[in-house]
PDB file of C-alpha atoms in Angstrom:
ATOM      1  CA  UNK F   1      82.398   2.736  -6.131  1.00  0.00           C
ATOM      2  CA  UNK F   2      83.333   3.365  -9.751  1.00  0.00           C
ATOM      3  CA  UNK F   3      81.829   6.399 -11.450  1.00  0.00           C
ATOM      4  CA  UNK F   4      81.100   5.701 -15.065  1.00  0.00           C
ATOM      5  CA  UNK F   5      81.822   8.613 -17.340  1.00  0.00           C
ATOM      6  CA  UNK F   6      79.262   8.582 -20.153  1.00  0.00           C
ATOM      7  CA  UNK F   7      80.536   7.826 -23.612  1.00  0.00           C
ATOM      8  CA  UNK F   8      79.606  10.207 -26.464  1.00  0.00           C
ATOM      9  CA  UNK F   9      77.100   7.721 -27.674  1.00  0.00           C
ATOM     10  CA  UNK F  10      75.345   7.790 -24.288  1.00  0.00           C
ATOM     11  CA  UNK F  11      75.090  11.574 -24.161  1.00  0.00           C
ATOM     12  CA  UNK F  12      72.060  13.418 -25.416  1.00  0.00           C
ATOM     13  CA  UNK F  13      72.623  15.872 -28.267  1.00  0.00           C
ATOM     14  CA  UNK F  14      73.062  19.319 -26.687  1.00  0.00           C
ATOM     15  CA  UNK F  15      73.038  22.096 -29.277  1.00  0.00           C
ATOM     16  CA  UNK F  16      75.089  25.265 -28.590  1.00  0.00           C
ATOM     17  CA  UNK F  17      72.684  28.137 -27.831  1.00  0.00           C
ATOM     18  CA  UNK F  18      73.945  31.688 -28.170  1.00  0.00           C
ATOM     19  CA  UNK F  19      72.484  34.717 -26.505  1.00  0.00           C
ATOM     20  CA  UNK F  20      73.457  38.414 -26.510  1.00  0.00           C
ATOM     21  CA  UNK F  21      75.894  37.878 -23.605  1.00  0.00           C
ATOM     22  CA  UNK F  22      76.211  34.218 -22.857  1.00  0.00           C
ATOM     23  CA  UNK F  23      76.720  30.903 -24.619  1.00  0.00           C
ATOM     24  CA  UNK F  24      75.103  27.653 -23.517  1.00  0.00           C
ATOM     25  CA  UNK F  25      77.200  24.655 -24.621  1.00  0.00           C
ATOM     26  CA  UNK F  26      77.462  20.958 -23.901  1.00  0.00           C
ATOM     27  CA  UNK F  27      79.475  19.824 -20.897  1.00  0.00           C
ATOM     28  CA  UNK F  28      83.199  19.339 -21.651  1.00  0.00           C
ATOM     29  CA  UNK F  29      85.919  17.354 -19.868  1.00  0.00           C
ATOM     30  CA  UNK F  30      87.510  20.480 -18.386  1.00  0.00           C
ATOM     31  CA  UNK F  31      84.291  21.544 -16.684  1.00  0.00           C
ATOM     32  CA  UNK F  32      85.026  19.458 -13.526  1.00  0.00           C
ATOM     33  CA  UNK F  33      88.152  21.539 -12.912  1.00  0.00           C
ATOM     34  CA  UNK F  34      86.222  24.731 -13.718  1.00  0.00           C
ATOM     35  CA  UNK F  35      83.578  23.721 -11.178  1.00  0.00           C
ATOM     36  CA  UNK F  36      86.181  22.980  -8.555  1.00  0.00           C
ATOM     37  CA  UNK F  37      87.774  26.396  -9.089  1.00  0.00           C
ATOM     38  CA  UNK F  38      84.362  28.092  -8.456  1.00  0.00           C
ATOM     39  CA  UNK F  39      83.932  26.414  -5.094  1.00  0.00           C
ATOM     40  CA  UNK F  40      80.742  27.033  -3.116  1.00  0.00           C
ATOM     41  CA  UNK F  41      79.016  30.359  -2.704  1.00  0.00           C
ATOM     42  CA  UNK F  42      77.138  30.799   0.571  1.00  0.00           C
ATOM     43  CA  UNK F  43      74.508  32.978  -1.201  1.00  0.00           C
ATOM     44  CA  UNK F  44      73.926  30.371  -3.917  1.00  0.00           C
ATOM     45  CA  UNK F  45      73.737  27.552  -1.314  1.00  0.00           C
ATOM     46  CA  UNK F  46      71.216  29.580   0.731  1.00  0.00           C
ATOM     47  CA  UNK F  47      68.960  29.773  -2.340  1.00  0.00           C
ATOM     48  CA  UNK F  48      68.906  26.027  -2.389  1.00  0.00           C
ATOM     49  CA  UNK F  49      68.211  25.881   1.382  1.00  0.00           C
ATOM     50  CA  UNK F  50      71.648  24.722   2.305  1.00  0.00           C
ATOM     51  CA  UNK F  51      73.906  25.972   5.049  1.00  0.00           C
ATOM     52  CA  UNK F  52      77.443  26.692   3.851  1.00  0.00           C
ATOM     53  CA  UNK F  53      78.761  25.799   7.310  1.00  0.00           C
ATOM     54  CA  UNK F  54      77.518  22.186   6.839  1.00  0.00           C
ATOM     55  CA  UNK F  55      78.213  21.628   3.171  1.00  0.00           C
ATOM     56  CA  UNK F  56      81.408  19.770   2.607  1.00  0.00           C
ATOM     57  CA  UNK F  57      84.160  21.399   0.555  1.00  0.00           C
ATOM     58  CA  UNK F  58      84.197  20.512  -3.116  1.00  0.00           C
ATOM     59  CA  UNK F  59      86.670  17.867  -4.092  1.00  0.00           C
ATOM     60  CA  UNK F  60      88.028  16.752  -7.455  1.00  0.00           C
ATOM     61  CA  UNK F  61      86.081  13.483  -7.118  1.00  0.00           C
ATOM     62  CA  UNK F  62      82.850  15.341  -6.318  1.00  0.00           C
ATOM     63  CA  UNK F  63      83.325  17.637  -9.341  1.00  0.00           C
ATOM     64  CA  UNK F  64      84.085  14.679 -11.604  1.00  0.00           C
ATOM     65  CA  UNK F  65      80.784  13.057 -10.405  1.00  0.00           C
ATOM     66  CA  UNK F  66      78.949  16.351 -10.994  1.00  0.00           C
ATOM     67  CA  UNK F  67      80.290  16.513 -14.472  1.00  0.00           C
ATOM     68  CA  UNK F  68      79.228  12.923 -15.226  1.00  0.00           C
ATOM     69  CA  UNK F  69      75.680  13.827 -14.125  1.00  0.00           C
ATOM     70  CA  UNK F  70      75.660  16.849 -16.469  1.00  0.00           C
ATOM     71  CA  UNK F  71      77.029  14.790 -19.370  1.00  0.00           C
ATOM     72  CA  UNK F  72      74.305  12.103 -18.922  1.00  0.00           C
ATOM     73  CA  UNK F  73      71.575  14.736 -18.822  1.00  0.00           C
ATOM     74  CA  UNK F  74      70.227  17.197 -21.357  1.00  0.00           C
ATOM     75  CA  UNK F  75      72.420  19.937 -19.695  1.00  0.00           C
ATOM     76  CA  UNK F  76      74.019  23.098 -20.862  1.00  0.00           C
ATOM     77  CA  UNK F  77      76.918  24.831 -19.317  1.00  0.00           C
ATOM     78  CA  UNK F  78      76.293  28.521 -19.006  1.00  0.00           C
ATOM     79  CA  UNK F  79      79.367  30.421 -20.089  1.00  0.00           C
ATOM     80  CA  UNK F  80      80.282  34.094 -20.069  1.00  0.00           C
ATOM     81  CA  UNK F  81      83.302  35.031 -22.108  1.00  0.00           C
ATOM     82  CA  UNK F  82      84.213  31.343 -22.135  1.00  0.00           C
ATOM     83  CA  UNK F  83      84.044  31.016 -18.329  1.00  0.00           C
ATOM     84  CA  UNK F  84      81.676  28.589 -16.677  1.00  0.00           C
ATOM     85  CA  UNK F  85      79.133  30.429 -14.504  1.00  0.00           C
ATOM     86  CA  UNK F  86      76.263  27.931 -14.180  1.00  0.00           C
ATOM     87  CA  UNK F  87      74.208  25.127 -15.605  1.00  0.00           C
ATOM     88  CA  UNK F  88      70.698  24.690 -16.933  1.00  0.00           C
ATOM     89  CA  UNK F  89      69.057  21.405 -17.808  1.00  0.00           C
ATOM     90  CA  UNK F  90      65.877  19.656 -18.896  1.00  0.00           C
ATOM     91  CA  UNK F  91      65.064  16.488 -17.056  1.00  0.00           C
ATOM     92  CA  UNK F  92      62.265  14.029 -16.249  1.00  0.00           C
ATOM     93  CA  UNK F  93      61.054  14.046 -19.869  1.00  0.00           C
ATOM     94  CA  UNK F  94      57.777  12.430 -20.731  1.00  0.00           C
ATOM     95  CA  UNK F  95      57.980  12.555 -24.478  1.00  0.00           C
ATOM     96  CA  UNK F  96      54.429  11.092 -24.959  1.00  0.00           C
ATOM     97  CA  UNK F  97      53.124  14.154 -23.145  1.00  0.00           C
ATOM     98  CA  UNK F  98      55.785  16.505 -24.639  1.00  0.00           C
ATOM     99  CA  UNK F  99      56.822  17.821 -21.242  1.00  0.00           C
ATOM    100  CA  UNK F 100      59.964  18.070 -19.142  1.00  0.00           C
ATOM    101  CA  UNK F 101      61.216  19.711 -15.923  1.00  0.00           C
ATOM    102  CA  UNK F 102      63.637  22.609 -15.944  1.00  0.00           C
ATOM    103  CA  UNK F 103      66.430  23.312 -13.466  1.00  0.00           C
ATOM    104  CA  UNK F 104      69.017  26.109 -13.458  1.00  0.00           C
ATOM    105  CA  UNK F 105      71.780  27.080 -11.149  1.00  0.00           C
ATOM    106  CA  UNK F 106      74.330  29.927 -11.223  1.00  0.00           C
ATOM    107  CA  UNK F 107      77.427  28.804  -9.361  1.00  0.00           C
ATOM    108  CA  UNK F 108      78.920  32.123  -8.277  1.00  0.00           C
ATOM    109  CA  UNK F 109      77.057  34.832  -6.354  1.00  0.00           C
ATOM    110  CA  UNK F 110      78.959  37.478  -8.384  1.00  0.00           C
ATOM    111  CA  UNK F 111      76.777  36.617 -11.380  1.00  0.00           C
ATOM    112  CA  UNK F 112      73.415  36.767  -9.516  1.00  0.00           C
ATOM    113  CA  UNK F 113      71.059  39.598 -10.286  1.00  0.00           C
ATOM    114  CA  UNK F 114      72.595  40.472 -13.642  1.00  0.00           C
ATOM    115  CA  UNK F 115      70.123  38.739 -15.912  1.00  0.00           C
ATOM    116  CA  UNK F 116      72.366  35.805 -16.934  1.00  0.00           C
ATOM    117  CA  UNK F 117      69.939  33.278 -15.511  1.00  0.00           C
ATOM    118  CA  UNK F 118      66.996  34.926 -17.294  1.00  0.00           C
ATOM    119  CA  UNK F 119      68.939  34.917 -20.591  1.00  0.00           C
ATOM    120  CA  UNK F 120      69.929  31.301 -20.202  1.00  0.00           C
ATOM    121  CA  UNK F 121      66.296  30.298 -19.424  1.00  0.00           C
ATOM    122  CA  UNK F 122      65.019  32.193 -22.510  1.00  0.00           C
ATOM    123  CA  UNK F 123      67.434  30.245 -24.727  1.00  0.00           C
ATOM    124  CA  UNK F 124      66.492  26.844 -23.202  1.00  0.00           C
ATOM    125  CA  UNK F 125      62.721  27.624 -23.216  1.00  0.00           C
ATOM    126  CA  UNK F 126      62.938  28.544 -26.884  1.00  0.00           C
ATOM    127  CA  UNK F 127      64.889  25.305 -27.653  1.00  0.00           C
ATOM    128  CA  UNK F 128      62.374  23.216 -25.649  1.00  0.00           C
ATOM    129  CA  UNK F 129      59.243  24.672 -27.300  1.00  0.00           C
ATOM    130  CA  UNK F 130      60.477  25.412 -30.851  1.00  0.00           C
ATOM    131  CA  UNK F 131      63.474  23.056 -31.189  1.00  0.00           C
ATOM    132  CA  UNK F 132      62.125  20.038 -29.346  1.00  0.00           C
ATOM    133  CA  UNK F 133      58.395  20.526 -29.755  1.00  0.00           C
ATOM    134  CA  UNK F 134      57.652  20.326 -26.049  1.00  0.00           C
ATOM    135  CA  UNK F 135      54.252  21.625 -24.865  1.00  0.00           C
ATOM    136  CA  UNK F 136      55.031  22.126 -21.149  1.00  0.00           C
ATOM    137  CA  UNK F 137      57.882  22.961 -18.811  1.00  0.00           C
ATOM    138  CA  UNK F 138      57.668  22.567 -15.084  1.00  0.00           C
ATOM    139  CA  UNK F 139      59.971  23.548 -12.239  1.00  0.00           C
ATOM    140  CA  UNK F 140      60.039  23.698  -8.478  1.00  0.00           C
ATOM    141  CA  UNK F 141      61.722  26.352  -6.320  1.00  0.00           C
ATOM    142  CA  UNK F 142      62.067  26.979  -2.616  1.00  0.00           C
ATOM    143  CA  UNK F 143      59.490  29.511  -1.428  1.00  0.00           C
ATOM    144  CA  UNK F 144      62.309  31.554   0.093  1.00  0.00           C
ATOM    145  CA  UNK F 145      64.091  31.940  -3.296  1.00  0.00           C
ATOM    146  CA  UNK F 146      62.192  35.109  -4.229  1.00  0.00           C
ATOM    147  CA  UNK F 147      64.749  36.202  -6.827  1.00  0.00           C
ATOM    148  CA  UNK F 148      64.227  32.976  -8.765  1.00  0.00           C
ATOM    149  CA  UNK F 149      60.434  33.082  -8.418  1.00  0.00           C
ATOM    150  CA  UNK F 150      60.379  36.675  -9.801  1.00  0.00           C
ATOM    151  CA  UNK F 151      62.642  35.537 -12.714  1.00  0.00           C
ATOM    152  CA  UNK F 152      60.346  32.572 -13.533  1.00  0.00           C
ATOM    153  CA  UNK F 153      57.215  34.775 -13.346  1.00  0.00           C
ATOM    154  CA  UNK F 154      58.804  37.370 -15.720  1.00  0.00           C
ATOM    155  CA  UNK F 155      59.362  34.517 -18.249  1.00  0.00           C
ATOM    156  CA  UNK F 156      55.651  33.537 -17.983  1.00  0.00           C
ATOM    157  CA  UNK F 157      55.813  30.638 -15.516  1.00  0.00           C
ATOM    158  CA  UNK F 158      52.618  30.402 -13.478  1.00  0.00           C
ATOM    159  CA  UNK F 159      52.469  29.219  -9.894  1.00  0.00           C
ATOM    160  CA  UNK F 160      50.484  25.955  -9.963  1.00  0.00           C
ATOM    161  CA  UNK F 161      50.775  24.802  -6.408  1.00  0.00           C
ATOM    162  CA  UNK F 162      52.860  24.453  -3.391  1.00  0.00           C
ATOM    163  CA  UNK F 163      54.367  21.274  -1.845  1.00  0.00           C
ATOM    164  CA  UNK F 164      54.262  21.978   1.878  1.00  0.00           C
ATOM    165  CA  UNK F 165      57.358  21.301   4.028  1.00  0.00           C
ATOM    166  CA  UNK F 166      59.015  19.408   1.279  1.00  0.00           C
ATOM    167  CA  UNK F 167      62.539  20.698   1.883  1.00  0.00           C
ATOM    168  CA  UNK F 168      64.386  20.606   5.232  1.00  0.00           C
ATOM    169  CA  UNK F 169      66.739  23.587   5.367  1.00  0.00           C
ATOM    170  CA  UNK F 170      69.023  25.058   7.954  1.00  0.00           C
ATOM    171  CA  UNK F 171      66.034  27.328   8.951  1.00  0.00           C
ATOM    172  CA  UNK F 172      63.595  24.507   9.240  1.00  0.00           C
ATOM    173  CA  UNK F 173      61.014  23.081   6.862  1.00  0.00           C
ATOM    174  CA  UNK F 174      60.324  25.079   3.677  1.00  0.00           C
ATOM    175  CA  UNK F 175      57.741  24.698   0.937  1.00  0.00           C
ATOM    176  CA  UNK F 176      58.493  24.078  -2.769  1.00  0.00           C
ATOM    177  CA  UNK F 177      56.584  26.309  -5.138  1.00  0.00           C
ATOM    178  CA  UNK F 178      55.519  24.421  -8.333  1.00  0.00           C
ATOM    179  CA  UNK F 179      55.423  26.476 -11.510  1.00  0.00           C
ATOM    180  CA  UNK F 180      54.672  25.686 -15.104  1.00  0.00           C
ATOM    181  CA  UNK F 181      54.792  27.241 -18.572  1.00  0.00           C
ATOM    182  CA  UNK F 182      52.935  26.076 -21.686  1.00  0.00           C
ATOM    183  CA  UNK F 183      54.172  26.544 -25.208  1.00  0.00           C
ATOM    184  CA  UNK F 184      50.994  28.468 -25.993  1.00  0.00           C
ATOM    185  CA  UNK F 185      51.860  30.948 -23.202  1.00  0.00           C
ATOM    186  CA  UNK F 186      55.503  31.501 -24.201  1.00  0.00           C
ATOM    187  CA  UNK F 187      56.184  34.933 -25.587  1.00  0.00           C
ATOM    188  CA  UNK F 188      59.730  35.043 -27.070  1.00  0.00           C
ATOM    189  CA  UNK F 189      61.655  38.259 -27.290  1.00  0.00           C
TER     190      UNK F 189
END
């Protein structure tokens, strides 16, 4: 199978977003190697309902495919002092309804619980509502990922429902919590 690397013309415009401590930037060619160097964090995998004992090791090929996915999406690389620490992206856009889904992932457990995810989300939410004119952002999160749920709630996301037993994890079936935020509810800092 041949993985097609998107050309610049295929890639959505991803503006650089700068916060007090982090910078969100477009994916770059060196990010596959940066992702490979980070490897897998068992704590991060657990937040996604994965078991580190069953997840295959990262390979150069897998990281190149990961980068191609990021480049084809409206995705930002979360950087701290120039180092890649995670990603955040908007996906499943319905422009007629001015809505999109939001996904974020820090890649190294050493950066969890320090507010980097919250800062990244604030930047992207601001871009989505004020920069892109979206009216609604949605997300889904495993019911066991309490840290993420608290973060989303602090940012104004409201629990709108639960998709029962939608994720099969190492611990059995888990629910996805569905959350949403409207532009009229967003309170920027």
